[in-house]
Coordinates of C-alpha atoms in Angstrom, one line a residue:
X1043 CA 0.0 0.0 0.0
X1044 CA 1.5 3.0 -1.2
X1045 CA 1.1 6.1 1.4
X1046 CA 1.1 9.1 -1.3
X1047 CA 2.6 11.7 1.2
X1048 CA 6.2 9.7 1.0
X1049 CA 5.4 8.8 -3.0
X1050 CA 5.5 12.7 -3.6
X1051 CA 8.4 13.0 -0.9
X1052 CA 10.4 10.3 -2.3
X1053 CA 12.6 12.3 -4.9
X1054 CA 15.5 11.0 -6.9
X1055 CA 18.0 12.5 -4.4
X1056 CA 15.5 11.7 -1.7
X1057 CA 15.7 7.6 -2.1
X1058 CA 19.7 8.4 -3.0
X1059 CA 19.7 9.8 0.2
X1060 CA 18.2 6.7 2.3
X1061 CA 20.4 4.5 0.2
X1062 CA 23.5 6.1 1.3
X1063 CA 21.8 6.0 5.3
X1064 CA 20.4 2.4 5.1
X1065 CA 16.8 2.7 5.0
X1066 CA 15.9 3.0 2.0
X1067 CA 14.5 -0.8 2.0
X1068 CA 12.4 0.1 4.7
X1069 CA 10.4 2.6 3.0
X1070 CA 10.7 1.0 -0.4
X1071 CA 6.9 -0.9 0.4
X1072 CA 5.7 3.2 1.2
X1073 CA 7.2 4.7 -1.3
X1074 CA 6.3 3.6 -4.1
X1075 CA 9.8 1.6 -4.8
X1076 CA 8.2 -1.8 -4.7
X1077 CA 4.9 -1.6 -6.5
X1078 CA 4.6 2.3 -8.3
X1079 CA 1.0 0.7 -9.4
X1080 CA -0.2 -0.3 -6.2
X1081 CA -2.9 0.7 -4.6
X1082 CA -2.5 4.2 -3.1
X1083 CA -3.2 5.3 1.0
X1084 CA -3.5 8.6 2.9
X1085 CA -4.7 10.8 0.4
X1086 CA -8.2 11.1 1.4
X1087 CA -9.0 12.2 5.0
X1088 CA -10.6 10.2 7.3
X1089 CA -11.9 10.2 11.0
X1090 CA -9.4 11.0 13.1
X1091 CA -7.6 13.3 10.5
X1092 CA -11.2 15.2 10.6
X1093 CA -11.2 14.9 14.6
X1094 CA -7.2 16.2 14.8
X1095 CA -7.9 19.0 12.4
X1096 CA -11.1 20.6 14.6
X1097 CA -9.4 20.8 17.1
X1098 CA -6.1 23.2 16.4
X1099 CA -5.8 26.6 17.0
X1100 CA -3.1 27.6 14.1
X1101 CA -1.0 25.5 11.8
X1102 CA 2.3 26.0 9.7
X1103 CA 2.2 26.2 5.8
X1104 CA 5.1 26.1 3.3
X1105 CA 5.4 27.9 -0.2
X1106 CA 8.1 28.2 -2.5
X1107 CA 8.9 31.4 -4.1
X1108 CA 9.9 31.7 -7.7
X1109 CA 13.8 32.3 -6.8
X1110 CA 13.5 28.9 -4.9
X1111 CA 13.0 29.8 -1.4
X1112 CA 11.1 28.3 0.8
X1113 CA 8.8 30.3 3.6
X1114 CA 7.0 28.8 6.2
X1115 CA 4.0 31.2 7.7
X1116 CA 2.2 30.6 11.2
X1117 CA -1.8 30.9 10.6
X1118 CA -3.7 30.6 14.0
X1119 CA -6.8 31.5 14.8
X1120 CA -9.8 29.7 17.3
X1121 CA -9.9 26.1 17.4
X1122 CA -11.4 25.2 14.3
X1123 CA -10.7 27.5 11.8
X1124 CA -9.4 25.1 9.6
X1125 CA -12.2 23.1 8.2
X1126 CA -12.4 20.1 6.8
X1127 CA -14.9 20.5 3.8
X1128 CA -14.6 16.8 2.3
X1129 CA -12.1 14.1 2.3
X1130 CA -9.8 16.0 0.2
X1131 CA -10.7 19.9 0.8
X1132 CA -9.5 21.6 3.8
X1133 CA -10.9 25.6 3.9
X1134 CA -9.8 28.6 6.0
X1135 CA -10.5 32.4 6.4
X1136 CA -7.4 33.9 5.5
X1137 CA -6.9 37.0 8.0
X1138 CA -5.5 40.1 7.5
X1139 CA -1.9 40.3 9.1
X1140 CA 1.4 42.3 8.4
X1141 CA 0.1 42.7 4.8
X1142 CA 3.3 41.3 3.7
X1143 CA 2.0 38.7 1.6
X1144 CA 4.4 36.2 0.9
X1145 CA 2.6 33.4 0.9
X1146 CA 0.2 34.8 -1.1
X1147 CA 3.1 35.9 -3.8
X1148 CA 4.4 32.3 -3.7
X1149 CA 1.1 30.4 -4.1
X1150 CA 0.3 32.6 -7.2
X1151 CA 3.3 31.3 -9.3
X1152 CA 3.4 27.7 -7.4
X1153 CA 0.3 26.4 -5.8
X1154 CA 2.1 23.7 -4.0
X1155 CA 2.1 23.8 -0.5
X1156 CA 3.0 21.5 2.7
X1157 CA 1.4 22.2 6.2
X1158 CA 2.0 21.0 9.4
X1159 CA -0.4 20.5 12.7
X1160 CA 1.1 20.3 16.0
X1161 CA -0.6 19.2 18.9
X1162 CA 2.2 19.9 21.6
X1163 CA 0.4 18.4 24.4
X1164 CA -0.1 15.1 23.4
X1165 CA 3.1 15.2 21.0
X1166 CA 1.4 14.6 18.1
X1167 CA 2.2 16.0 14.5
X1168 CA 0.0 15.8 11.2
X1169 CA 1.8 16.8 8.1
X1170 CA 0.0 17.6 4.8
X1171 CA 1.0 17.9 1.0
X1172 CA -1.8 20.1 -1.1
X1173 CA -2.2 22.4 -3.8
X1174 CA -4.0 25.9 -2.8
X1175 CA -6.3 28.2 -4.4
X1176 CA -6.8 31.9 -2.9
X1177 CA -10.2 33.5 -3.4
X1178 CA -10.3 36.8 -2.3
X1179 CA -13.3 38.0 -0.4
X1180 CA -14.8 40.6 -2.7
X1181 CA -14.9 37.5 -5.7
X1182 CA -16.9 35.2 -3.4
X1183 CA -18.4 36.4 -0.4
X1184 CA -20.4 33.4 0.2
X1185 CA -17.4 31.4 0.2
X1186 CA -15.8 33.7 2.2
X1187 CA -18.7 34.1 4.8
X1188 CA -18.7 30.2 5.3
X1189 CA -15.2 30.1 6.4
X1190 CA -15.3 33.0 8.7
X1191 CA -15.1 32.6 12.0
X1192 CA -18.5 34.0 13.9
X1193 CA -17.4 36.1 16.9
X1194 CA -13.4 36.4 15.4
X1195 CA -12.5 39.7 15.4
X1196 CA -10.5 39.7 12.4
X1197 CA -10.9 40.9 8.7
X1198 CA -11.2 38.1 6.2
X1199 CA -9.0 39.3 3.0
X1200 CA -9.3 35.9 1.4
X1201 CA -10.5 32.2 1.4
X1202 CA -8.5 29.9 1.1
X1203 CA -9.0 26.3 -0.1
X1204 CA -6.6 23.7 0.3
X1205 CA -6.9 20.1 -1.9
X1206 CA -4.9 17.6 -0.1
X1207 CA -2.6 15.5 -1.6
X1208 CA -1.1 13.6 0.7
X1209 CA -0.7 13.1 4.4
X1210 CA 1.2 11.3 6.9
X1211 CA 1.3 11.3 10.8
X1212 CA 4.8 11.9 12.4
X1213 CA 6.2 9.8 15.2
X1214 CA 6.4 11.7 19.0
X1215 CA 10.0 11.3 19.3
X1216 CA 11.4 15.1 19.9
X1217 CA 8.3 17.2 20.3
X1218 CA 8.3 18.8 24.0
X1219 CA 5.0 18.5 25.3
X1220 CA 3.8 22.6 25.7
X1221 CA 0.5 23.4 27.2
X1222 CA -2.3 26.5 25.8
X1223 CA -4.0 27.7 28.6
X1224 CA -7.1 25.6 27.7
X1225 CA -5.2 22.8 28.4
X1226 CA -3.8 23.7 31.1
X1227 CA -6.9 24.4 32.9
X1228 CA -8.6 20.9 32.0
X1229 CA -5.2 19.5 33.5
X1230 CA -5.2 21.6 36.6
X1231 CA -9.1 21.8 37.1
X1232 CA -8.8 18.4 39.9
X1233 CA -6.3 20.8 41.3
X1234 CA -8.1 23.7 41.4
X1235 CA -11.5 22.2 42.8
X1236 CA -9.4 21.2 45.8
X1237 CA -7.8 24.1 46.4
X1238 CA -11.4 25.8 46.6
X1239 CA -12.6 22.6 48.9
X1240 CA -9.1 23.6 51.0
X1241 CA -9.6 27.2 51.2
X1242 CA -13.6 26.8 52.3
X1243 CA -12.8 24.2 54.8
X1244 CA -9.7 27.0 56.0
X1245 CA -12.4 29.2 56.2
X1246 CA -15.1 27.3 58.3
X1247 CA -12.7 26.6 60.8
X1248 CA -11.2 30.2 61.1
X1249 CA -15.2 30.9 62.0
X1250 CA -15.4 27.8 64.5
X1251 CA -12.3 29.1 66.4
X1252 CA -13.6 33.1 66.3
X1253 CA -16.5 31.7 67.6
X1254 CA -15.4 30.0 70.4
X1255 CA -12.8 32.5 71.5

């Protein structure tokens, strides 16, 4: 089964590379090295890519400019943002930011892109390959309404839609677990209930003692 994130990863110089490091035959049944006809995995998203992806608050996308260099751009946003609109769409509100528009430069010559999903906490990674199309808001505000985020403050220049590719999950090995806030609090909320319990118990027998004093 071939996973068609490492078939499109798996250059020339990419499989010269694992040759030279030794593990090249252990992706060669991935990779497309065995069977370049076989049948072809991870290019349509399923459940828990769909569950994964509703619940992050920003993401990392790659471009390419026309000189060759690459640019990798932060987009955050409220958990959710980043829809899933089939099993091989993915939509977001594209936000006004610093208005310098790189990625929006590159994608116009190059449509190619590569994202990557972090979830910190439980030190998990999804990576995706896709090709974008940016429609700005004035060309489609239905399109552009659908994607916004009610209650966001923040001014939708553009929607962006994102057909995926490809897409692998990353192994945990390396990521240092970081926390939101969010998190935090669902972590800390046992914590917190019996420090309240602590402090009202404190509290009653402060009274008891005033009382019999």
């Amino acid at each position: 089964m071939i996973n068609r994130f490492l078939q499109i990863a798996s250059t020339p110089s990419v499989r010269s590379a694992r040759e030279k490091q030794g593990s090249a035959a252990g992706y060669a049944r991935f990779d497309g090295t065995l069977d370049p006809d076989g049948p072809v995995a991870h290019d349509r998203l399923g459940a828990a890519e769909v569950e994964f992806i509703a619940r992050r608050d920003g993401f990392y996308i790659a471009s390419v400019s026309e000189t060759g260099w690459p640019y990798v751009q932060f987009r955050g946003g409220p958990p959710g943002f980043l829809r899933v609109l089939d099993d091989r769409t993915l939509g977001f509100a594209d936000f006004r930011g610093n208005r310098q528009y790189i990625t929006a430069g590159n994608v116009g010559q190059n449509d190619r892109v590569a994202l990557f999903l972090m979830d910190y906490a439980h030190r998990r990674r999804l990576k995706l390959f896709g090709r974008i199309a940016l429609v700005e808001a004035g060309d489609d505000p239905g399109l552009s309404a659908r994607l916004a985020v009610p209650g966001y403050a923040a001014r939708v220049e553009r929607a962006a839609l994102v057909t995926v590719e490809g897409f692998d999950w990353n192994c945990p090995q390396h990521i240092t677990p970081r926390f939101t806030e969010a998190e935090l609090a669902d972590v800390l909320a046992p914590l917190t209930r019996r420090l309240e319990e602590l402090r009202a118990e404190n509290d009653r027998l402060k009274s008891a003692l005033a009382e019999r004093a």
